[in-house]
Short mmCIF file of C-alpha atoms in Angstrom, two decimals:
data_model
loop_
_atom_site.label_atom_id
_atom_site.label_comp_id
_atom_site.label_asym_id
_atom_site.label_seq_id
_atom_site.Cartn_x
_atom_site.Cartn_y
_atom_site.Cartn_z
CA MET A 102 48.99 -82.07 -7.33
CA SER A 103 47.29 -79.19 -9.41
CA PRO A 104 44.76 -80.04 -11.87
CA VAL A 105 45.66 -80.37 -15.66
CA LYS A 106 45.26 -77.13 -17.35
CA SER A 107 42.87 -77.28 -20.63
CA LEU A 108 44.25 -76.72 -23.96
CA ARG A 109 42.41 -73.41 -23.75
CA GLU A 110 44.02 -72.53 -20.88
CA LEU A 111 47.23 -73.38 -22.22
CA SER A 112 46.71 -71.41 -25.31
CA ILE A 113 45.55 -68.64 -23.47
CA MET A 114 49.10 -68.50 -21.19
CA ALA A 115 50.81 -68.92 -24.59
CA ILE A 116 49.23 -66.08 -26.12
CA PHE A 117 49.58 -63.83 -22.91
CA GLN A 118 53.36 -64.30 -23.25
CA ASN A 119 53.47 -63.08 -26.62
CA ILE A 120 51.05 -60.74 -26.27
CA ARG A 121 52.86 -58.17 -28.63
CA GLN A 122 52.82 -60.37 -31.49
CA VAL A 123 49.17 -60.38 -31.26
CA ASP A 124 47.48 -58.91 -34.47
CA ASN A 125 44.23 -60.60 -34.96
CA ILE A 126 41.74 -62.74 -33.04
CA GLY A 127 40.46 -64.51 -36.31
CA TYR A 128 36.64 -64.74 -36.09
CA LEU A 129 36.23 -64.95 -32.31
CA SER A 130 33.75 -62.58 -30.70
CA TYR A 131 34.87 -59.95 -27.97
CA GLU A 132 33.64 -61.58 -25.01
CA THR A 133 35.74 -64.56 -26.08
CA VAL A 134 38.97 -62.71 -26.62
CA ARG A 135 38.05 -59.83 -23.71
CA SER A 136 40.78 -61.15 -21.21
CA ILE A 137 43.49 -61.10 -23.82
CA LEU A 138 42.53 -57.86 -25.45
CA LEU A 139 42.84 -56.26 -21.90
CA ARG A 140 46.48 -57.60 -21.97
CA VAL A 141 47.40 -54.82 -25.10
CA GLU A 142 49.38 -52.33 -24.28
CA SER A 143 49.37 -50.32 -27.58
CA ALA A 144 46.79 -48.44 -28.97
CA ALA A 145 48.50 -49.00 -32.46
CA GLN A 146 48.37 -52.62 -31.86
CA LEU A 147 44.97 -52.53 -30.62
CA ARG A 148 43.86 -50.41 -33.78
CA GLN A 149 45.67 -53.28 -35.99
CA ILE A 150 43.76 -56.34 -34.36
CA GLU A 151 40.00 -53.88 -34.72
CA LEU A 152 41.24 -53.50 -38.46
CA ASN A 153 42.18 -57.50 -38.88
CA SER A 154 38.95 -58.66 -36.84
CA PRO A 155 36.40 -56.20 -37.92
CA GLN A 156 33.64 -58.15 -35.97
CA ILE A 157 34.87 -56.74 -32.86
CA GLN A 158 35.20 -53.08 -33.88
CA GLY A 159 32.20 -50.88 -31.86
CA GLN A 160 32.68 -53.07 -28.97
CA THR A 161 36.46 -51.98 -27.88
CA ALA A 162 35.41 -48.88 -26.09
CA GLU A 163 36.61 -49.95 -22.65
CA LEU A 164 40.16 -51.12 -24.32
CA TRP A 165 40.34 -47.66 -25.65
CA VAL A 166 39.20 -45.71 -22.74
CA ARG A 167 41.78 -47.58 -20.30
CA LEU A 168 44.43 -46.66 -22.86
CA ILE A 169 43.52 -42.90 -23.06
CA GLU A 170 43.42 -42.88 -19.29
CA ARG A 171 47.03 -44.31 -18.83
CA ASP A 172 48.42 -42.34 -21.75
CA PHE A 173 46.59 -39.08 -21.20
CA PRO A 174 45.72 -38.97 -17.41
CA LEU A 175 45.65 -35.03 -17.26
CA GLU A 176 44.06 -34.30 -20.82
CA SER A 177 40.95 -37.19 -20.46
CA ARG A 178 40.44 -35.38 -16.71
CA ASN A 179 40.10 -32.32 -18.27
CA ARG A 180 38.29 -32.86 -21.71
CA ALA A 181 36.49 -36.29 -21.81
CA TYR A 182 36.08 -36.90 -25.17
CA GLN A 183 33.31 -39.12 -26.70
CA PRO A 184 33.36 -40.28 -30.25
CA LYS A 185 29.78 -40.20 -32.26
CA ASP A 186 30.56 -43.72 -33.53
CA PRO A 187 31.70 -46.07 -30.89
CA LYS A 188 33.64 -47.33 -33.94
CA ASN A 189 35.65 -44.41 -33.85
CA TRP A 190 37.57 -44.64 -30.53
CA TYR A 191 40.96 -44.51 -31.85
CA ARG A 192 40.18 -41.20 -33.17
CA VAL A 193 39.96 -39.75 -29.49
CA TRP A 194 42.89 -41.48 -28.82
CA GLU A 195 44.49 -39.75 -31.88
CA LYS A 196 43.23 -36.43 -31.04
CA TYR A 197 44.48 -36.50 -27.74
CA LYS A 198 47.84 -37.61 -28.80
CA VAL A 199 47.59 -34.49 -30.86
CA GLU A 200 46.86 -32.20 -28.08
CA GLN A 201 49.48 -33.59 -26.20
CA GLU A 202 52.30 -33.12 -28.59
CA LYS A 203 51.34 -29.36 -29.13
CA PHE A 204 51.21 -28.69 -25.44
CA LEU A 205 54.58 -30.10 -25.03
CA GLU A 206 55.96 -28.05 -28.02
CA GLU A 207 54.24 -24.93 -26.86
CA SER A 208 55.62 -25.71 -23.18
CA GLU A 209 59.09 -26.04 -24.59
CA ASN A 210 59.19 -22.83 -26.75
CA ARG A 211 58.05 -21.05 -23.72
CA LEU A 212 60.66 -22.24 -21.77
CA LYS A 213 63.28 -21.30 -24.36
CA SER A 214 61.67 -18.10 -24.51
CA ALA A 215 61.87 -17.60 -20.87
CA LEU A 216 65.61 -18.47 -20.77
CA ASN A 217 66.31 -16.30 -23.95
CA SER A 218 64.94 -13.17 -21.76
CA LEU A 219 66.63 -14.11 -18.80
CA ARG A 220 70.16 -14.31 -20.63
CA GLN A 221 69.67 -10.90 -22.16
CA GLU A 222 68.73 -9.38 -19.11
CA GLU A 223 71.63 -10.54 -17.73
CA GLU A 224 73.97 -9.16 -20.55
CA LYS A 225 72.29 -5.80 -20.42
CA LYS A 226 73.48 -5.89 -16.66
CA THR A 227 76.70 -6.58 -17.55
CA SER A 228 77.06 -4.21 -20.26
CA LYS A 229 75.81 -1.40 -18.18
CA ILE A 230 78.32 -2.25 -15.37
CA ILE A 231 81.34 -2.14 -17.88
CA GLU A 232 79.71 1.11 -18.95
CA LEU A 233 79.75 2.47 -15.57
CA GLY A 234 83.03 1.46 -14.68
CA ALA A 235 84.98 2.69 -17.62
CA ILE A 236 86.92 5.88 -17.94
CA PRO A 237 87.08 7.26 -21.19
CA SER A 238 90.94 8.56 -21.93
CA SER A 239 92.31 10.81 -24.71
CA LYS A 240 95.02 9.50 -26.49
CA LYS A 241 96.48 13.10 -27.68
CA GLY A 242 96.09 14.65 -24.36
CA ALA A 243 97.43 11.58 -22.34
CA ILE A 244 100.88 12.09 -20.38
CA LYS A 245 103.48 9.59 -20.57
CA ARG A 246 104.21 7.87 -17.18
CA PRO A 247 107.72 8.63 -15.99
CA HIS A 248 110.19 5.87 -16.09
CA ALA A 249 111.01 6.76 -12.15
CA ARG A 250 108.69 8.27 -9.57
CA THR A 251 109.72 10.03 -6.56
CA SER A 252 107.63 11.26 -3.73
CA ASN A 253 107.59 14.76 -4.95
CA THR A 254 106.38 13.62 -8.29
CA LEU A 255 102.69 12.94 -9.44
CA SER A 256 101.75 11.85 -12.89
CA PHE A 257 97.87 11.29 -13.75
CA GLY A 258 98.09 10.60 -17.22
CA GLY A 259 99.95 7.66 -17.01
CA GLY A 260 97.38 5.37 -15.86
CA SER A 261 96.64 3.89 -12.35
CA ARG A 262 97.84 1.12 -10.78
CA THR A 263 94.30 0.20 -9.86
CA LYS A 264 92.24 -0.84 -13.14
CA THR A 265 88.96 1.05 -13.44
CA ALA A 266 86.72 -2.14 -14.38
CA ASN A 267 84.09 -0.90 -12.00
CA GLY A 268 82.69 1.72 -9.59
CA ALA A 269 84.57 0.35 -6.70
CA SER A 270 87.69 0.58 -8.37
CA VAL A 271 87.44 3.80 -9.58
CA MET A 272 87.04 5.07 -5.83
CA ARG A 273 90.07 3.03 -5.03
CA LYS A 274 91.98 5.33 -7.52
CA VAL A 275 90.42 8.84 -6.65
CA ARG A 276 91.77 7.67 -2.81
CA ARG A 277 95.07 6.66 -3.70
CA GLU A 278 95.68 9.46 -5.91
CA ALA A 279 94.18 12.00 -3.36
CA LYS A 280 96.28 10.57 -0.77
CA GLU A 281 99.50 11.10 -2.84
CA ILE A 282 98.54 15.01 -3.26
CA ALA A 283 98.30 14.86 0.23
CA GLN A 284 102.09 13.58 0.80
CA ILE A 285 103.52 16.08 -1.73
CA HIS A 286 101.60 19.01 0.00
CA GLY A 287 102.82 17.99 3.32
CA THR A 288 106.59 17.85 1.90
CA LEU A 289 106.15 21.26 0.46
CA SER A 290 104.55 22.57 3.25
CA ARG A 291 107.26 21.65 6.17
CA PRO A 292 109.19 24.59 7.25
CA ILE A 293 112.86 25.21 5.78
CA ARG A 294 115.77 25.43 8.19
CA THR A 295 118.15 28.41 7.91
CA PRO A 296 121.94 28.63 8.63
CA PRO A 297 122.55 29.92 12.07
CA ALA A 298 123.38 33.60 12.08
CA ARG A 299 127.12 34.55 12.57
CA SER A 300 127.74 36.40 15.81
CA ALA A 301 128.28 40.00 15.95
CA VAL A 302 131.68 40.89 16.53
CA THR A 303 131.66 43.06 19.79
CA LYS A 304 135.36 42.92 20.39
CA ALA A 305 138.25 44.14 18.33
CA PRO A 306 141.35 41.57 18.18
CA GLU A 307 143.83 41.88 20.41
CA ALA A 308 146.83 42.33 17.56
CA MET A 309 144.99 45.21 16.02
CA VAL A 310 144.73 46.87 19.37
CA ASN A 311 148.14 46.66 20.54
CA ASP A 312 149.49 48.37 16.61
CA HIS A 313 147.14 51.21 17.43
CA LYS A 314 148.83 51.79 20.82
CA ARG A 315 152.26 51.78 19.04
CA ALA A 316 150.73 54.19 16.45
CA ALA A 317 149.88 56.69 19.30
CA LEU A 318 153.25 56.72 20.91
CA PRO A 319 155.83 59.95 20.15
CA PRO A 320 158.45 59.22 17.54
CA TYR A 321 161.54 57.75 19.53
CA ARG A 322 164.66 60.16 18.72
#
């Protein structure tokens, strides 16, 4: 059977369970309530206890150092601030807090600036690609595309079947049109077949020969 706890022990246990509601320690000394104050997790609460129980001011350095190392681990290692008056440890905590908020704000601004720079660079690259890939056309000199295209007809003004949005599409258009020109040249360069030559007349028709013989005979009397 466990020993019966004293009234003091029961009171301390009740305080631990409701530590967030503690805002003063009455007229008790710091040493008497030290174990209780070490459970305080809020700088604002600790400062309120100091204001309500001023007899402990100047004795709470370890409490403030504990909170500072927990809330500002990097800052406290880089800059170990010390108050001139031991009653002003709360000001040291506030100083770290201000510096931390300033650092976070500056870091956020630097991040936003870096993201904006990256976005602008991407927009510039996209704009350059569009400018290099686009082919300007004159509305006045444009030739309308005929309704029907034959193998011997080549039209340049009616547009291209390939969109010229970038350098690769421009090369595809040039190759396709060069192929069309080659096809037309091949058609025009084919030899033209002439009709077969008529055979020369080497012998007079037989009827003409007979007529000629009869004309040569002497007249019949």
